[in-house]
Short mmCIF file of C-alpha atoms and ligand atoms in Angstrom, two decimals:
data_model
loop_
_atom_site.label_atom_id
_atom_site.label_comp_id
_atom_site.label_asym_id
_atom_site.label_seq_id
_atom_site.Cartn_x
_atom_site.Cartn_y
_atom_site.Cartn_z
CA MET A 280 -37.99 -14.93 -18.62
CA SER A 281 -34.19 -15.01 -18.57
CA ILE A 282 -32.36 -17.34 -16.19
CA GLN A 283 -31.01 -14.30 -14.39
CA ASN A 284 -34.48 -12.80 -13.87
CA VAL A 285 -35.75 -16.07 -12.46
CA ARG A 286 -32.86 -16.11 -9.99
CA LEU A 287 -33.68 -12.59 -8.91
CA GLU A 288 -37.32 -13.57 -8.40
CA VAL A 289 -36.29 -16.62 -6.37
CA MET A 290 -34.03 -14.46 -4.21
CA GLN A 291 -36.88 -12.00 -3.62
CA PHE A 292 -39.17 -14.89 -2.75
CA LEU A 293 -36.70 -16.33 -0.22
CA GLU A 294 -35.96 -12.89 1.17
CA LYS A 295 -39.45 -12.81 2.68
CA ASN A 296 -38.20 -15.36 5.20
CA ILE A 297 -34.97 -13.59 6.04
CA ASP A 298 -36.05 -12.73 9.59
CA SER A 299 -36.70 -16.38 10.35
CA PHE A 300 -33.32 -17.34 8.87
CA VAL A 301 -31.61 -14.81 11.11
CA GLU A 302 -33.58 -16.02 14.10
CA ASN A 303 -33.01 -19.72 13.43
CA TYR A 304 -29.37 -19.68 12.37
CA LEU A 305 -27.69 -16.65 13.93
CA ILE A 306 -27.38 -15.68 17.59
CA PRO A 307 -28.16 -12.16 18.88
CA VAL A 308 -25.09 -10.04 19.61
CA GLU A 309 -25.77 -9.74 23.32
CA LYS A 310 -26.11 -13.50 23.74
CA ILE A 311 -23.31 -14.89 21.58
CA TRP A 312 -19.78 -15.62 22.88
CA GLN A 313 -17.02 -13.06 22.33
CA PRO A 314 -13.27 -13.68 21.91
CA SER A 315 -12.60 -12.26 25.40
CA ASP A 316 -14.67 -15.05 26.96
CA LEU A 317 -12.00 -17.54 25.87
CA LEU A 318 -8.81 -15.58 26.51
CA PRO A 319 -6.91 -14.40 29.61
CA ASN A 320 -8.59 -11.28 30.99
CA SER A 321 -6.12 -8.41 30.66
CA GLU A 322 -7.95 -6.31 33.27
CA LYS A 323 -7.14 -8.85 35.95
CA ASP A 324 -4.00 -9.24 38.03
CA THR A 325 -3.98 -12.93 37.12
CA PHE A 326 -3.46 -12.03 33.44
CA LEU A 327 0.28 -12.59 33.29
CA ASP A 328 0.06 -15.92 35.12
CA GLU A 329 -2.64 -17.07 32.73
CA VAL A 330 -0.54 -16.03 29.74
CA THR A 331 2.49 -17.85 31.17
CA GLU A 332 0.40 -20.99 31.52
CA LEU A 333 -0.99 -20.60 27.98
CA ARG A 334 2.55 -20.29 26.62
CA GLU A 335 3.80 -23.32 28.53
CA ILE A 336 1.01 -25.53 27.26
CA ALA A 337 1.52 -24.19 23.70
CA LYS A 338 5.04 -25.63 23.74
CA GLU A 339 3.58 -29.14 23.38
CA LEU A 340 2.07 -28.47 19.93
CA PRO A 341 4.01 -29.68 16.83
CA TYR A 342 5.18 -27.76 13.75
CA ASP A 343 2.46 -28.72 11.25
CA PHE A 344 -0.13 -27.91 13.88
CA TRP A 345 1.09 -24.31 14.07
CA VAL A 346 1.22 -23.99 10.30
CA VAL A 347 -2.37 -25.14 10.04
CA LEU A 348 -3.56 -22.92 12.87
CA VAL A 349 -1.86 -19.92 11.29
CA GLY A 350 -3.31 -20.74 7.85
CA ASP A 351 -6.79 -21.15 9.34
CA THR A 352 -6.43 -17.84 11.18
CA ILE A 353 -5.34 -16.00 8.05
CA THR A 354 -8.23 -17.55 6.11
CA GLU A 355 -10.62 -16.19 8.75
CA GLU A 356 -8.89 -12.81 8.80
CA ALA A 357 -9.45 -12.36 5.06
CA LEU A 358 -13.15 -11.91 5.85
CA PRO A 359 -13.37 -8.49 4.11
CA THR A 360 -12.80 -10.35 0.83
CA TYR A 361 -15.69 -12.73 1.41
CA GLU A 362 -18.07 -10.05 2.63
CA SER A 363 -17.43 -7.78 -0.33
CA TRP A 364 -17.76 -10.73 -2.72
CA LEU A 365 -21.10 -11.84 -1.29
CA MET A 366 -22.48 -8.28 -1.09
CA ASP A 367 -22.16 -8.22 -4.87
CA VAL A 368 -24.26 -11.35 -5.49
CA GLU A 369 -27.48 -10.91 -7.55
CA GLY A 370 -30.38 -10.28 -5.19
CA VAL A 371 -28.23 -8.84 -2.39
CA ASP A 372 -28.76 -5.09 -2.29
CA GLN A 373 -27.44 -2.59 0.23
CA LYS A 374 -28.47 0.45 -1.78
CA THR A 375 -32.25 0.30 -1.95
CA ALA A 376 -34.43 3.33 -1.13
CA ASN A 377 -34.75 1.84 2.37
CA GLY A 378 -31.10 0.87 2.75
CA ASP A 379 -30.18 -2.82 3.10
CA ASN A 380 -32.52 -5.40 1.67
CA GLY A 381 -33.05 -8.61 3.62
CA TRP A 382 -30.09 -10.42 2.06
CA ALA A 383 -27.71 -7.56 2.83
CA LYS A 384 -28.92 -7.65 6.45
CA TRP A 385 -28.29 -11.38 6.59
CA LEU A 386 -24.78 -10.92 5.20
CA ARG A 387 -23.90 -8.17 7.66
CA GLN A 388 -24.95 -10.32 10.60
CA TRP A 389 -23.19 -13.37 9.21
CA THR A 390 -20.06 -11.21 8.81
CA GLY A 391 -20.43 -9.94 12.38
CA GLU A 392 -20.37 -13.53 13.63
CA GLU A 393 -17.50 -14.58 11.37
CA ASN A 394 -15.37 -11.61 12.38
CA ARG A 395 -14.99 -13.03 15.89
CA HIS A 396 -13.19 -16.10 14.53
CA GLY A 397 -10.11 -14.35 13.14
CA ASP A 398 -10.10 -12.00 16.11
CA LEU A 399 -10.01 -14.85 18.64
CA LEU A 400 -7.46 -16.99 16.79
CA ASN A 401 -5.21 -14.02 16.12
CA LYS A 402 -5.13 -13.08 19.80
CA TYR A 403 -4.39 -16.66 20.78
CA LEU A 404 -1.50 -16.86 18.28
CA TYR A 405 -0.10 -13.57 19.55
CA LEU A 406 -0.17 -14.73 23.17
CA SER A 407 1.22 -18.19 22.38
CA GLY A 408 4.69 -16.89 21.53
CA ARG A 409 5.11 -19.73 19.03
CA VAL A 410 4.66 -17.84 15.75
CA ASN A 411 6.17 -14.88 13.95
CA MET A 412 3.23 -12.48 14.08
CA ARG A 413 4.75 -9.98 11.67
CA GLU A 414 5.01 -12.69 8.98
CA VAL A 415 1.45 -13.78 9.73
CA GLU A 416 0.24 -10.20 9.40
CA ILE A 417 2.06 -9.72 6.10
CA THR A 418 0.43 -12.86 4.70
CA THR A 419 -2.99 -11.65 5.85
CA GLN A 420 -2.54 -8.29 4.20
CA HIS A 421 -1.35 -9.97 0.99
CA LEU A 422 -4.32 -12.33 0.99
CA ILE A 423 -6.78 -9.46 1.36
CA ASN A 424 -4.97 -7.53 -1.39
CA ASP A 425 -4.94 -10.57 -3.68
CA GLY A 426 -8.64 -11.30 -3.20
CA PHE A 427 -10.17 -14.56 -4.38
CA ASP A 428 -12.37 -15.93 -7.10
CA PRO A 429 -14.57 -18.86 -6.13
CA GLY A 430 -15.80 -19.12 -9.73
CA THR A 431 -19.37 -18.36 -8.74
CA ASP A 432 -19.68 -15.04 -10.55
CA ARG A 433 -22.64 -13.05 -9.10
CA ASP A 434 -24.94 -16.06 -9.28
CA PRO A 435 -26.73 -16.67 -5.95
CA TYR A 436 -27.24 -20.38 -6.68
CA LYS A 437 -23.52 -21.00 -7.26
CA ASN A 438 -22.56 -18.79 -4.34
CA PHE A 439 -24.86 -20.66 -1.96
CA VAL A 440 -23.36 -23.98 -3.09
CA PHE A 441 -19.94 -22.50 -2.38
CA THR A 442 -20.87 -21.21 1.08
CA SER A 443 -22.75 -24.43 1.99
CA PHE A 444 -19.61 -26.37 1.12
CA GLN A 445 -17.12 -23.99 2.72
CA GLU A 446 -18.94 -23.56 6.02
CA LEU A 447 -18.99 -27.34 6.40
CA ALA A 448 -15.30 -27.56 5.40
CA THR A 449 -14.37 -24.98 8.05
CA TYR A 450 -16.51 -26.83 10.59
CA VAL A 451 -14.54 -30.00 9.85
CA SER A 452 -11.14 -28.33 10.01
CA HIS A 453 -11.70 -26.24 13.17
CA ASN A 454 -13.19 -29.28 14.84
CA ARG A 455 -10.18 -31.44 13.95
CA VAL A 456 -7.81 -28.77 15.24
CA ALA A 457 -9.84 -28.80 18.47
CA GLN A 458 -9.40 -32.58 18.74
CA LEU A 459 -5.66 -32.34 18.10
CA ALA A 460 -5.20 -29.53 20.63
CA LYS A 461 -6.94 -31.68 23.20
CA LYS A 462 -4.74 -34.64 22.35
CA PHE A 463 -1.65 -32.49 22.99
CA GLY A 464 -3.08 -31.33 26.32
CA ASP A 465 -4.20 -27.84 25.29
CA ASN A 466 -7.78 -27.82 26.54
CA LYS A 467 -8.23 -24.07 26.27
CA LEU A 468 -7.19 -23.93 22.64
CA SER A 469 -9.38 -26.95 22.02
CA LYS A 470 -12.35 -25.05 23.41
CA ILE A 471 -11.52 -22.05 21.23
CA CYS A 472 -11.55 -24.13 18.06
CA LYS A 473 -14.62 -26.07 19.10
CA ILE A 474 -16.69 -22.98 19.73
CA ILE A 475 -15.67 -21.54 16.35
CA ALA A 476 -16.59 -24.84 14.68
CA GLY A 477 -20.03 -24.51 16.27
CA ASP A 478 -20.58 -21.19 14.48
CA GLU A 479 -19.46 -22.71 11.19
CA MET A 480 -21.99 -25.52 11.56
CA ARG A 481 -24.86 -23.06 12.11
CA HIS A 482 -23.75 -21.12 9.05
CA HIS A 483 -23.55 -24.31 7.01
CA LEU A 484 -27.07 -25.24 8.08
CA ALA A 485 -28.30 -21.81 6.99
CA TYR A 486 -26.69 -21.75 3.55
CA SER A 487 -27.66 -25.32 2.81
CA GLU A 488 -31.22 -24.46 3.82
CA PHE A 489 -31.20 -21.65 1.24
CA VAL A 490 -30.11 -24.11 -1.43
CA ASP A 491 -32.74 -26.59 -0.27
CA ARG A 492 -35.44 -23.97 -0.74
CA ILE A 493 -34.14 -23.04 -4.17
CA PHE A 494 -34.33 -26.72 -5.16
CA LYS A 495 -38.04 -26.62 -4.29
CA VAL A 496 -38.82 -23.75 -6.67
CA ASP A 497 -36.18 -23.93 -9.42
CA PRO A 498 -34.85 -27.52 -9.33
CA SER A 499 -33.23 -27.77 -12.77
CA GLN A 500 -31.27 -24.54 -12.55
CA MET A 501 -30.21 -25.31 -8.97
CA MET A 502 -29.01 -28.77 -10.05
CA LEU A 503 -27.02 -27.29 -12.93
CA ALA A 504 -25.45 -24.70 -10.63
CA PHE A 505 -24.43 -27.44 -8.15
CA GLU A 506 -22.95 -29.52 -10.98
CA TYR A 507 -21.11 -26.49 -12.34
CA MET A 508 -19.48 -25.83 -8.96
CA MET A 509 -18.44 -29.44 -8.41
CA LYS A 510 -17.10 -29.81 -11.96
CA LYS A 511 -14.75 -26.90 -11.51
CA LYS A 512 -14.04 -27.98 -7.90
CA ILE A 513 -14.65 -25.86 -4.83
CA THR A 514 -11.69 -23.54 -4.37
CA MET A 515 -10.38 -22.94 -0.89
CA PRO A 516 -10.76 -19.33 0.27
CA ALA A 517 -7.01 -19.18 0.93
CA HIS A 518 -5.92 -20.59 -2.43
CA LEU A 519 -4.03 -17.36 -3.22
CA ILE A 520 -2.13 -17.37 0.08
CA ARG A 521 1.55 -16.37 -0.02
CA GLU A 522 4.37 -15.64 2.40
CA SER A 523 6.31 -12.38 2.47
CA GLY A 524 8.44 -11.82 -0.61
CA GLU A 525 6.84 -14.74 -2.48
CA SER A 526 4.53 -14.92 -5.48
CA ILE A 527 0.75 -15.05 -5.31
CA GLY A 528 -0.68 -18.41 -4.24
CA SER A 529 2.75 -19.95 -3.65
CA ALA A 530 2.07 -21.03 -0.05
CA PHE A 531 -1.23 -22.77 -0.65
CA GLU A 532 -0.03 -26.20 -1.65
CA LYS A 533 2.36 -26.65 1.25
CA PHE A 534 -0.23 -25.27 3.68
CA SER A 535 -2.73 -27.78 2.34
CA GLU A 536 -0.13 -30.57 2.68
CA SER A 537 0.38 -29.68 6.34
CA ALA A 538 -3.39 -29.90 6.88
CA GLN A 539 -3.55 -33.29 5.15
CA ARG A 540 -0.52 -34.62 7.03
CA ILE A 541 -2.04 -33.96 10.43
CA GLY A 542 -5.51 -34.99 9.23
CA VAL A 543 -7.17 -31.60 9.69
CA TYR A 544 -8.57 -31.41 6.17
CA THR A 545 -7.93 -34.13 3.59
CA ALA A 546 -9.02 -35.08 0.09
CA MET A 547 -11.38 -37.61 1.70
CA ASP A 548 -13.00 -34.81 3.70
CA TYR A 549 -13.76 -33.06 0.41
CA VAL A 550 -15.53 -36.22 -0.80
CA ASP A 551 -17.38 -36.61 2.52
CA ILE A 552 -18.67 -33.06 2.31
CA LEU A 553 -19.92 -33.63 -1.23
CA GLU A 554 -21.69 -36.79 -0.07
CA LYS A 555 -23.26 -34.91 2.82
CA LEU A 556 -24.53 -32.21 0.48
CA ASN A 557 -25.98 -34.83 -1.89
CA ALA A 558 -27.76 -36.43 1.06
CA LYS A 559 -28.90 -33.16 2.62
CA TRP A 560 -30.47 -31.91 -0.62
CA GLU A 561 -31.76 -35.42 -1.44
CA ILE A 562 -30.29 -35.10 -4.90
CA ASP A 563 -31.41 -38.65 -5.74
CA LYS A 564 -35.05 -37.79 -5.07
CA ILE A 565 -35.45 -34.45 -6.81
CA GLY A 566 -38.11 -34.55 -9.52
CA ASN A 567 -39.28 -32.22 -12.30
CA LEU A 568 -35.89 -31.96 -13.93
CA THR A 569 -35.01 -31.11 -17.51
CA ASP A 570 -32.95 -33.68 -19.42
CA GLU A 571 -29.85 -31.58 -18.90
CA ALA A 572 -30.47 -31.36 -15.15
CA GLU A 573 -31.10 -35.14 -15.02
CA LYS A 574 -27.63 -35.62 -16.44
CA ALA A 575 -26.21 -33.20 -13.91
CA ARG A 576 -27.86 -35.19 -11.14
CA ASP A 577 -26.31 -38.44 -12.43
CA TYR A 578 -22.93 -36.75 -12.52
CA LEU A 579 -23.31 -35.51 -8.92
CA LEU A 580 -24.44 -38.88 -7.60
CA LYS A 581 -21.50 -40.69 -9.18
CA LEU A 582 -18.93 -38.07 -8.29
CA PRO A 583 -18.17 -39.14 -4.68
CA ALA A 584 -17.17 -42.67 -5.77
CA ARG A 585 -15.03 -41.27 -8.56
CA MET A 586 -13.34 -38.79 -6.27
CA THR A 587 -12.76 -41.44 -3.61
CA ARG A 588 -10.71 -43.47 -6.09
CA ILE A 589 -8.62 -40.39 -6.89
CA ALA A 590 -8.25 -39.45 -3.20
CA GLU A 591 -7.07 -42.95 -2.33
CA ARG A 592 -4.24 -42.70 -4.82
CA MET A 593 -3.07 -39.35 -3.53
CA VAL A 594 0.21 -39.27 -1.67
CA VAL A 595 0.98 -36.47 0.76
CA PRO A 596 4.70 -35.78 1.21
CA SER A 597 5.68 -36.91 4.69
CA GLU A 598 8.27 -34.20 5.22
CA GLU A 599 7.23 -30.96 6.91
CA LYS A 600 7.77 -27.85 4.81
CA LEU A 601 8.95 -24.73 6.56
CA PHE A 602 7.05 -21.46 6.72
CA LYS A 603 8.21 -18.00 7.70
CA TRP A 604 5.22 -17.92 10.04
CA VAL A 605 6.71 -20.52 12.38
CA GLN A 606 10.34 -20.72 13.50
CA PRO A 607 11.28 -24.41 13.67
CA ALA A 608 13.81 -23.66 16.43
CA LEU A 609 10.94 -22.62 18.70
CA ILE A 610 8.91 -25.76 18.14
CA LYS A 611 9.77 -29.06 19.71
FE1 FE2 B 957 -15.20 -18.62 10.29
FE1 FE2 B 958 -17.61 -19.62 8.15
#
C-alpha cells in the first residue's frame, strides 16, 4: 500500500472518534464565551464611560506592545487562510454523499472557536484609540490575499505537527501578552488575552492528541513527518505579513523582533515548544521504528540542545522599529 493510502486509512480510523474529540476539546456554542462578554456593552448607557476608561488605561501600554498586539490580531484575522488550507488536507472531506465527513466537521467547529479571537482583539484595538485601524485592515487584507505555505502539503501527519506546534505557540504568546497587560495595569485586556490563550491550549491538546494516536498506529511515518517539519522549521502563520505599499513578507522580521524584545515569543520559546512536543509524544520511548525513523528520532531528541546553542547566540536589535499600524506620537 502506498504511504498516501496508509495515511488515508489512518485518518478514517481516527475519524471514528471525532465526536469524542469534539466533546473533549471543543466547547458547545451556547456555553463558550463570546467577544461581547469581554467588551463594553454598546446597548448600555454606561458604554461611553467604559470606553473612556478603556482608552485611558490603554495609554499606559508601550510601543512594542501595540505592535505585537496588532500582529497577533492580524494573524488571528487571517483565519480564512488556515481554514481553507486545512480543509484541503488528505482525509478531510466536505463533499461526501452525506456532506461533511468527521474531519470537516471538526475543522468547522475549530474555525468557529478561532474566529472569536480575531473578532475580540480587533474590537479591542478599535476601541483603544492607540492604533491606525485602516493600516491594520490593509495588512489583514494583504495577508489573506498573500496566503501562506506551512510546507505541509496535503499530508495530515505534517499538518497535525504544524497545528500542534502553532496552537502551543499562540498559547504562549497570548499568555505573555496577558501577563504584560497586567503588569501595565490593564486588567481587562489581560483577561481578554488570557481567555484566548485558554482556547489555544485546548486546541493544542486536541491536535497533539491526534498526532499521539497516529504514533500508535503508524510510528515510523509519523516520526519522519515530525522530523521533516522540524528540519524545515515551523513557519509562523504571519510570515508573509506586510504593511501598506510594501512588498510581501517585509514586515515579518521586525514584527518578530518586537515580540522577542518584549519577551512575548522568543527563539527559546520555539525550543521549549519542541521539547514539550518531544515529551508529550514520548519520542524517546517509541518502538517499532524503521532504521530511517530511528535516525529521525535521534535527530529530534538532539535538536533542542542544538537549537538552544543557536538561540543563545541570537541578538535582537534593541531599537524599536516603527510600523504604520501604530503612531509613535500617540504612544508614551
Ligand atoms: Fe487563535
Ligand atoms: Fe489557534
